[in-house]
């Protein structure tokens, strides 16, 4: 999709883009709404901007119940709705039709809809981006980052694509000279070399799908993932599993809903080491009925 410069806003990480969105459209007396479990920083963005935050729970498969979402939007009258797709920590991508319905509902209550696509580059082929909705919905803001697929989190470069009027609103609240010319130069160089920097994406997607299948083959539940990690469980004592992996030199994230763990997709070798370690841990703990059958 072709975008003009007037539709793009760059800042120090998508974190700062979000801070600008909260400053422009949130604030005291206003509400943001999101769908949990989701990115752990959303409550921080809300707190720091004195914006109330409403959490609408996702369904058991971590998708969004659109009917429930529309009810909540009309009840709570948010000025900002935040949807991470693919979501962190679940990896779930939301159907574009569902996102369009949210955008229309947001339009009706004068809210912006932020679609946080930090993990977009990892999504399965054929999964559309919310960028496709920009022409139809002037209230949609799609955020992206160079922290994930470019593996450049330390560079701190995130960006938004939206209607030029929305970008103008973000420009009003930014600090003067917010983005250093060094950051801009590094980002431009990275974009020029994007195919090289992202050449591992195909392998990563393949490894991710293989990892999900391997975990499922062990009888574990795994959330469908369009990201570079997989959320798996459900464990009665997830900390014991996490600790067992650490003891074998494998560090994953003890995060997400109770009983679930999040593993990042690594190299084929790292993924194999993870599966071997997990098999050992599960075998050692098997007498304790560790795996919860939900
Ligand atoms: C869903 C989501 N959005 C945004 C971010 C923040 O990324 P950035 O480094 O661009 O601030 C993250 C980082 O983990 C994330 O998981």
Short mmCIF file of C-alpha atoms and ligand atoms in Angstrom, two decimals:
data_model
loop_
_atom_site.label_atom_id
_atom_site.label_comp_id
_atom_site.label_asym_id
_atom_site.label_seq_id
_atom_site.Cartn_x
_atom_site.Cartn_y
_atom_site.Cartn_z
CA UNK A 1 0.00 0.00 0.00
CA UNK A 2 1.33 3.42 -1.04
CA UNK A 3 1.53 6.00 1.75
CA UNK A 4 2.49 9.65 1.50
CA UNK A 5 4.86 11.41 3.91
CA UNK A 6 1.83 13.26 5.36
CA UNK A 7 0.43 9.89 6.50
CA UNK A 8 3.54 8.81 8.42
CA UNK A 9 4.69 9.75 11.91
CA UNK A 10 8.03 8.55 13.28
CA UNK A 11 9.17 8.66 16.92
CA UNK A 12 11.50 7.05 19.45
CA UNK A 13 9.99 3.57 19.30
CA UNK A 14 6.31 2.80 18.91
CA UNK A 15 6.22 3.44 22.68
CA UNK A 16 6.72 7.13 21.98
CA UNK A 17 4.21 7.04 19.12
CA UNK A 18 1.73 5.68 21.66
CA UNK A 19 2.66 8.39 24.16
CA UNK A 20 1.84 10.93 21.45
CA UNK A 21 -1.48 9.21 20.70
CA UNK A 22 -2.38 9.26 24.40
CA UNK A 23 -1.38 12.91 24.76
CA UNK A 24 -3.33 13.94 21.65
CA UNK A 25 -6.50 11.87 22.11
CA UNK A 26 -6.50 10.74 25.77
CA UNK A 27 -6.00 12.66 29.00
CA UNK A 28 -7.96 13.45 32.17
CA UNK A 29 -11.66 12.67 31.83
CA UNK A 30 -11.05 10.47 28.79
CA UNK A 31 -10.98 6.70 28.43
CA UNK A 32 -8.90 4.19 26.47
CA UNK A 33 -10.18 0.67 25.89
CA UNK A 34 -8.21 -2.47 25.12
CA UNK A 35 -8.58 -6.24 24.98
CA UNK A 36 -6.74 -8.34 27.56
CA UNK A 37 -4.46 -10.22 27.81
CA UNK A 38 -2.40 -7.78 25.78
CA UNK A 39 0.76 -5.68 25.79
CA UNK A 40 1.72 -4.91 29.37
CA UNK A 41 2.67 -1.28 28.61
CA UNK A 42 -0.86 -0.15 27.71
CA UNK A 43 -1.74 0.44 31.40
CA UNK A 44 1.49 2.48 31.68
CA UNK A 45 0.60 4.65 28.69
CA UNK A 46 -2.84 5.23 30.21
CA UNK A 47 -1.49 5.97 33.70
CA UNK A 48 1.15 8.40 32.47
CA UNK A 49 -1.39 10.36 30.44
CA UNK A 50 -4.08 10.27 33.18
CA UNK A 51 -6.38 8.39 30.82
CA UNK A 52 -8.81 5.85 32.33
CA UNK A 53 -8.32 2.33 30.96
CA UNK A 54 -11.08 -0.19 30.33
CA UNK A 55 -10.03 -3.83 29.80
CA UNK A 56 -12.36 -6.03 27.78
CA UNK A 57 -11.35 -9.71 28.14
CA UNK A 58 -10.52 -11.63 24.99
CA UNK A 59 -12.22 -14.97 24.30
CA UNK A 60 -10.70 -18.34 25.29
CA UNK A 61 -8.83 -18.50 21.95
CA UNK A 62 -7.62 -14.90 22.55
CA UNK A 63 -9.66 -13.50 19.66
CA UNK A 64 -11.97 -10.53 20.24
CA UNK A 65 -15.72 -10.97 20.74
CA UNK A 66 -16.77 -8.19 18.39
CA UNK A 67 -20.33 -7.96 19.73
CA UNK A 68 -18.99 -7.56 23.26
CA UNK A 69 -16.43 -5.04 22.03
CA UNK A 70 -19.10 -2.93 20.32
CA UNK A 71 -21.22 -2.99 23.49
CA UNK A 72 -18.24 -1.85 25.54
CA UNK A 73 -17.35 0.91 23.08
CA UNK A 74 -20.91 2.30 23.18
CA UNK A 75 -21.07 1.93 26.98
CA UNK A 76 -17.67 3.37 27.93
CA UNK A 77 -17.37 5.92 25.11
CA UNK A 78 -13.56 5.68 24.85
CA UNK A 79 -11.63 8.25 22.86
CA UNK A 80 -8.95 5.63 22.08
CA UNK A 81 -9.34 1.90 21.38
CA UNK A 82 -6.11 -0.13 21.34
CA UNK A 83 -5.82 -3.46 19.55
CA UNK A 84 -2.51 -5.27 19.21
CA UNK A 85 -2.57 -7.52 16.14
CA UNK A 86 -0.63 -9.77 16.18
CA UNK A 87 -1.10 -9.50 19.91
CA UNK A 88 1.60 -9.71 22.58
CA UNK A 89 1.79 -12.04 24.55
CA UNK A 90 -0.65 -14.32 22.70
CA UNK A 91 0.53 -13.95 19.07
CA UNK A 92 -3.10 -13.72 17.90
CA UNK A 93 -3.91 -11.76 14.73
CA UNK A 94 -7.40 -10.25 14.55
CA UNK A 95 -9.47 -10.65 11.35
CA UNK A 96 -9.50 -7.52 9.22
CA UNK A 97 -13.32 -7.66 9.08
CA UNK A 98 -13.40 -7.53 12.90
CA UNK A 99 -10.97 -4.61 12.94
CA UNK A 100 -13.15 -2.82 10.36
CA UNK A 101 -16.18 -3.29 12.62
CA UNK A 102 -14.23 -1.84 15.54
CA UNK A 103 -13.14 1.09 13.36
CA UNK A 104 -16.75 1.83 12.39
CA UNK A 105 -17.89 1.65 16.03
CA UNK A 106 -15.01 3.94 17.06
CA UNK A 107 -15.98 6.38 14.32
CA UNK A 108 -19.52 6.48 15.74
CA UNK A 109 -18.22 7.58 19.18
CA UNK A 110 -15.46 9.85 17.82
CA UNK A 111 -12.65 7.54 18.93
CA UNK A 112 -9.41 6.67 17.21
CA UNK A 113 -8.64 2.99 16.73
CA UNK A 114 -4.95 2.16 17.20
CA UNK A 115 -3.93 -1.11 15.60
CA UNK A 116 -0.55 -1.95 17.12
CA UNK A 117 1.23 -3.96 14.42
CA UNK A 118 4.61 -4.24 16.18
CA UNK A 119 4.79 -7.89 15.04
CA UNK A 120 3.17 -7.43 11.60
CA UNK A 121 6.17 -8.60 9.60
CA UNK A 122 5.95 -12.07 11.20
CA UNK A 123 2.31 -12.69 10.25
CA UNK A 124 1.40 -15.60 7.98
CA UNK A 125 1.26 -14.86 4.26
CA UNK A 126 -2.25 -13.75 3.33
CA UNK A 127 -3.05 -12.19 6.72
CA UNK A 128 -3.92 -8.58 5.80
CA UNK A 129 -2.64 -5.48 7.58
CA UNK A 130 -4.93 -2.81 8.98
CA UNK A 131 -3.08 -0.43 6.63
CA UNK A 132 -5.71 -1.58 4.12
CA UNK A 133 -8.36 0.23 6.18
CA UNK A 134 -6.68 3.64 6.12
CA UNK A 135 -8.45 4.75 2.94
CA UNK A 136 -11.88 3.96 4.39
CA UNK A 137 -11.46 4.97 8.05
CA UNK A 138 -9.86 8.32 8.89
CA UNK A 139 -9.79 7.32 12.58
CA UNK A 140 -7.48 4.28 12.18
CA UNK A 141 -3.86 4.58 13.34
CA UNK A 142 -1.54 1.69 12.48
CA UNK A 143 1.67 1.56 14.52
CA UNK A 144 4.80 -0.31 13.51
CA UNK A 145 8.33 -0.60 14.85
CA UNK A 146 11.87 -1.44 13.80
CA UNK A 147 12.36 -3.16 17.18
CA UNK A 148 11.11 -6.60 16.11
CA UNK A 149 11.55 -7.69 12.48
CA UNK A 150 14.56 -5.39 12.00
CA UNK A 151 15.95 -6.57 15.39
CA UNK A 152 16.83 -2.95 16.16
CA UNK A 153 15.07 -2.30 19.47
CA UNK A 154 18.02 -0.27 20.70
CA UNK A 155 17.74 2.19 17.82
CA UNK A 156 14.30 3.29 19.13
CA UNK A 157 12.43 3.87 15.91
CA UNK A 158 8.69 3.35 15.67
CA UNK A 159 6.15 4.88 13.36
CA UNK A 160 2.47 5.34 12.73
CA UNK A 161 0.47 5.47 9.51
CA UNK A 162 -2.81 7.38 9.63
CA UNK A 163 -4.87 10.12 8.03
CA UNK A 164 -2.85 13.39 7.65
CA UNK A 165 -5.23 15.13 10.11
CA UNK A 166 -4.38 12.52 12.77
CA UNK A 167 -0.66 12.94 12.07
CA UNK A 168 -1.11 16.71 12.52
CA UNK A 169 -2.62 16.07 15.96
CA UNK A 170 0.42 13.97 16.94
CA UNK A 171 2.73 16.71 15.69
CA UNK A 172 1.10 19.17 18.11
CA UNK A 173 1.95 17.13 21.24
CA UNK A 174 5.46 15.96 20.40
CA UNK A 175 8.46 17.54 22.11
CA UNK A 176 10.40 19.88 19.85
CA UNK A 177 13.14 18.02 17.92
CA UNK A 178 11.95 14.72 19.35
CA UNK A 179 13.70 12.42 16.89
CA UNK A 180 17.48 12.76 16.63
CA UNK A 181 19.09 12.99 13.21
CA UNK A 182 21.30 10.05 14.21
CA UNK A 183 18.22 7.88 14.76
CA UNK A 184 16.76 9.06 11.47
CA UNK A 185 19.99 8.30 9.60
CA UNK A 186 20.23 4.80 11.11
CA UNK A 187 16.57 4.10 10.30
CA UNK A 188 16.96 5.29 6.72
CA UNK A 189 20.02 3.09 6.26
CA UNK A 190 18.11 0.12 7.71
CA UNK A 191 15.15 0.73 5.39
CA UNK A 192 17.52 0.87 2.42
CA UNK A 193 18.80 -2.56 3.47
CA UNK A 194 15.42 -3.94 4.57
CA UNK A 195 15.52 -7.04 2.31
CA UNK A 196 18.93 -8.06 3.74
CA UNK A 197 17.99 -7.27 7.35
CA UNK A 198 14.74 -9.20 7.03
CA UNK A 199 15.96 -12.12 4.97
CA UNK A 200 15.62 -14.43 7.98
CA UNK A 201 11.87 -13.79 8.27
CA UNK A 202 10.89 -16.72 6.07
CA UNK A 203 12.98 -19.13 8.15
CA UNK A 204 11.60 -17.64 11.36
CA UNK A 205 7.98 -18.12 10.22
CA UNK A 206 8.76 -21.70 9.26
CA UNK A 207 10.47 -22.35 12.62
CA UNK A 208 7.56 -20.73 14.49
CA UNK A 209 5.01 -22.98 12.80
CA UNK A 210 7.18 -26.04 13.47
CA UNK A 211 7.58 -25.04 17.13
CA UNK A 212 3.81 -24.65 17.53
CA UNK A 213 3.28 -28.10 16.00
CA UNK A 214 5.94 -29.67 18.22
CA UNK A 215 4.37 -28.19 21.35
CA UNK A 216 0.91 -29.37 20.29
CA UNK A 217 2.32 -32.84 19.60
CA UNK A 218 3.17 -32.94 23.34
CA UNK A 219 -0.51 -32.40 24.16
CA UNK A 220 0.04 -28.78 25.12
CA UNK A 221 -2.25 -25.91 24.20
CA UNK A 222 -0.64 -23.31 21.95
CA UNK A 223 -2.27 -20.06 20.90
CA UNK A 224 -2.20 -19.65 17.10
CA UNK A 225 0.74 -17.30 16.49
CA UNK A 226 1.40 -14.67 13.82
CA UNK A 227 4.28 -13.30 15.87
CA UNK A 228 7.88 -14.37 16.60
CA UNK A 229 6.89 -16.19 19.78
CA UNK A 230 4.39 -18.80 20.93
CA UNK A 231 2.24 -18.83 24.06
CA UNK A 232 1.80 -22.32 25.42
CA UNK A 233 0.39 -24.05 28.51
CA UNK A 234 -1.65 -24.61 30.50
CA UNK A 235 0.42 -25.50 33.57
CA UNK A 236 -0.71 -25.82 37.17
CA UNK A 237 2.72 -24.47 38.17
CA UNK A 238 4.21 -22.58 35.26
CA UNK A 239 7.06 -21.29 37.42
CA UNK A 240 8.27 -24.88 37.92
CA UNK A 241 8.43 -25.35 34.14
CA UNK A 242 10.18 -22.00 33.67
CA UNK A 243 12.69 -22.83 36.41
CA UNK A 244 13.34 -26.29 34.98
CA UNK A 245 14.15 -24.70 31.62
CA UNK A 246 16.43 -22.09 33.22
CA UNK A 247 18.26 -24.91 35.03
CA UNK A 248 18.93 -26.41 31.59
CA UNK A 249 20.22 -23.12 30.15
CA UNK A 250 17.02 -22.10 28.35
CA UNK A 251 15.42 -18.77 29.24
CA UNK A 252 11.82 -18.12 28.18
CA UNK A 253 9.22 -15.62 29.46
CA UNK A 254 7.04 -16.32 32.45
CA UNK A 255 4.34 -13.97 31.23
CA UNK A 256 0.79 -13.89 29.96
CA UNK A 257 -2.35 -15.38 31.49
CA UNK A 258 -2.01 -17.63 34.53
CA UNK A 259 -0.58 -21.04 33.61
CA UNK A 260 0.83 -19.99 30.24
CA UNK A 261 4.44 -19.39 29.17
CA UNK A 262 5.85 -17.49 26.19
CA UNK A 263 8.75 -18.80 24.15
CA UNK A 264 10.51 -16.67 21.52
CA UNK A 265 11.33 -18.36 18.26
CA UNK A 266 15.09 -18.74 17.92
CA UNK A 267 17.43 -20.38 15.47
CA UNK A 268 16.66 -24.01 14.51
CA UNK A 269 19.40 -25.06 16.96
CA UNK A 270 17.99 -22.96 19.83
CA UNK A 271 14.47 -24.23 19.19
CA UNK A 272 15.72 -27.83 19.27
CA UNK A 273 17.52 -27.16 22.58
CA UNK A 274 14.32 -25.67 23.99
CA UNK A 275 12.23 -28.70 22.97
CA UNK A 276 14.78 -31.14 24.43
CA UNK A 277 14.90 -29.21 27.70
CA UNK A 278 11.09 -28.98 27.83
CA UNK A 279 10.74 -32.72 27.27
CA UNK A 280 13.08 -33.36 30.21
CA UNK A 281 11.24 -30.92 32.46
CA UNK A 282 7.83 -32.37 31.58
CA UNK A 283 9.10 -35.92 32.12
CA UNK A 284 10.55 -35.00 35.52
CA UNK A 285 7.37 -33.35 36.67
CA UNK A 286 4.91 -35.82 35.14
CA UNK A 287 3.93 -37.48 38.46
CA UNK A 288 2.74 -34.11 39.73
CA UNK A 289 -0.12 -33.74 37.20
CA UNK A 290 1.48 -30.49 36.11
CA UNK A 291 -0.37 -30.08 32.86
CA UNK A 292 -3.85 -28.74 33.38
CA UNK A 293 -6.41 -30.10 30.94
CA UNK A 294 -8.68 -27.08 30.48
C1 LIG B 1 2.65 -5.11 21.08
C2 LIG B 1 3.83 -4.21 21.23
N1 LIG B 1 3.72 -2.94 20.86
C3 LIG B 1 4.73 -2.07 20.99
C4 LIG B 1 5.94 -2.47 21.51
C5 LIG B 1 7.01 -1.43 21.72
O1 LIG B 1 7.94 -1.42 20.73
P1 LIG B 1 8.98 -0.23 20.56
O2 LIG B 1 10.31 -0.82 20.80
O3 LIG B 1 8.79 0.19 19.13
O4 LIG B 1 8.65 0.86 21.49
C6 LIG B 1 6.11 -3.79 21.91
C7 LIG B 1 7.40 -4.25 22.48
O5 LIG B 1 7.53 -5.27 23.06
C8 LIG B 1 5.02 -4.67 21.77
O6 LIG B 1 5.14 -5.95 22.17
#
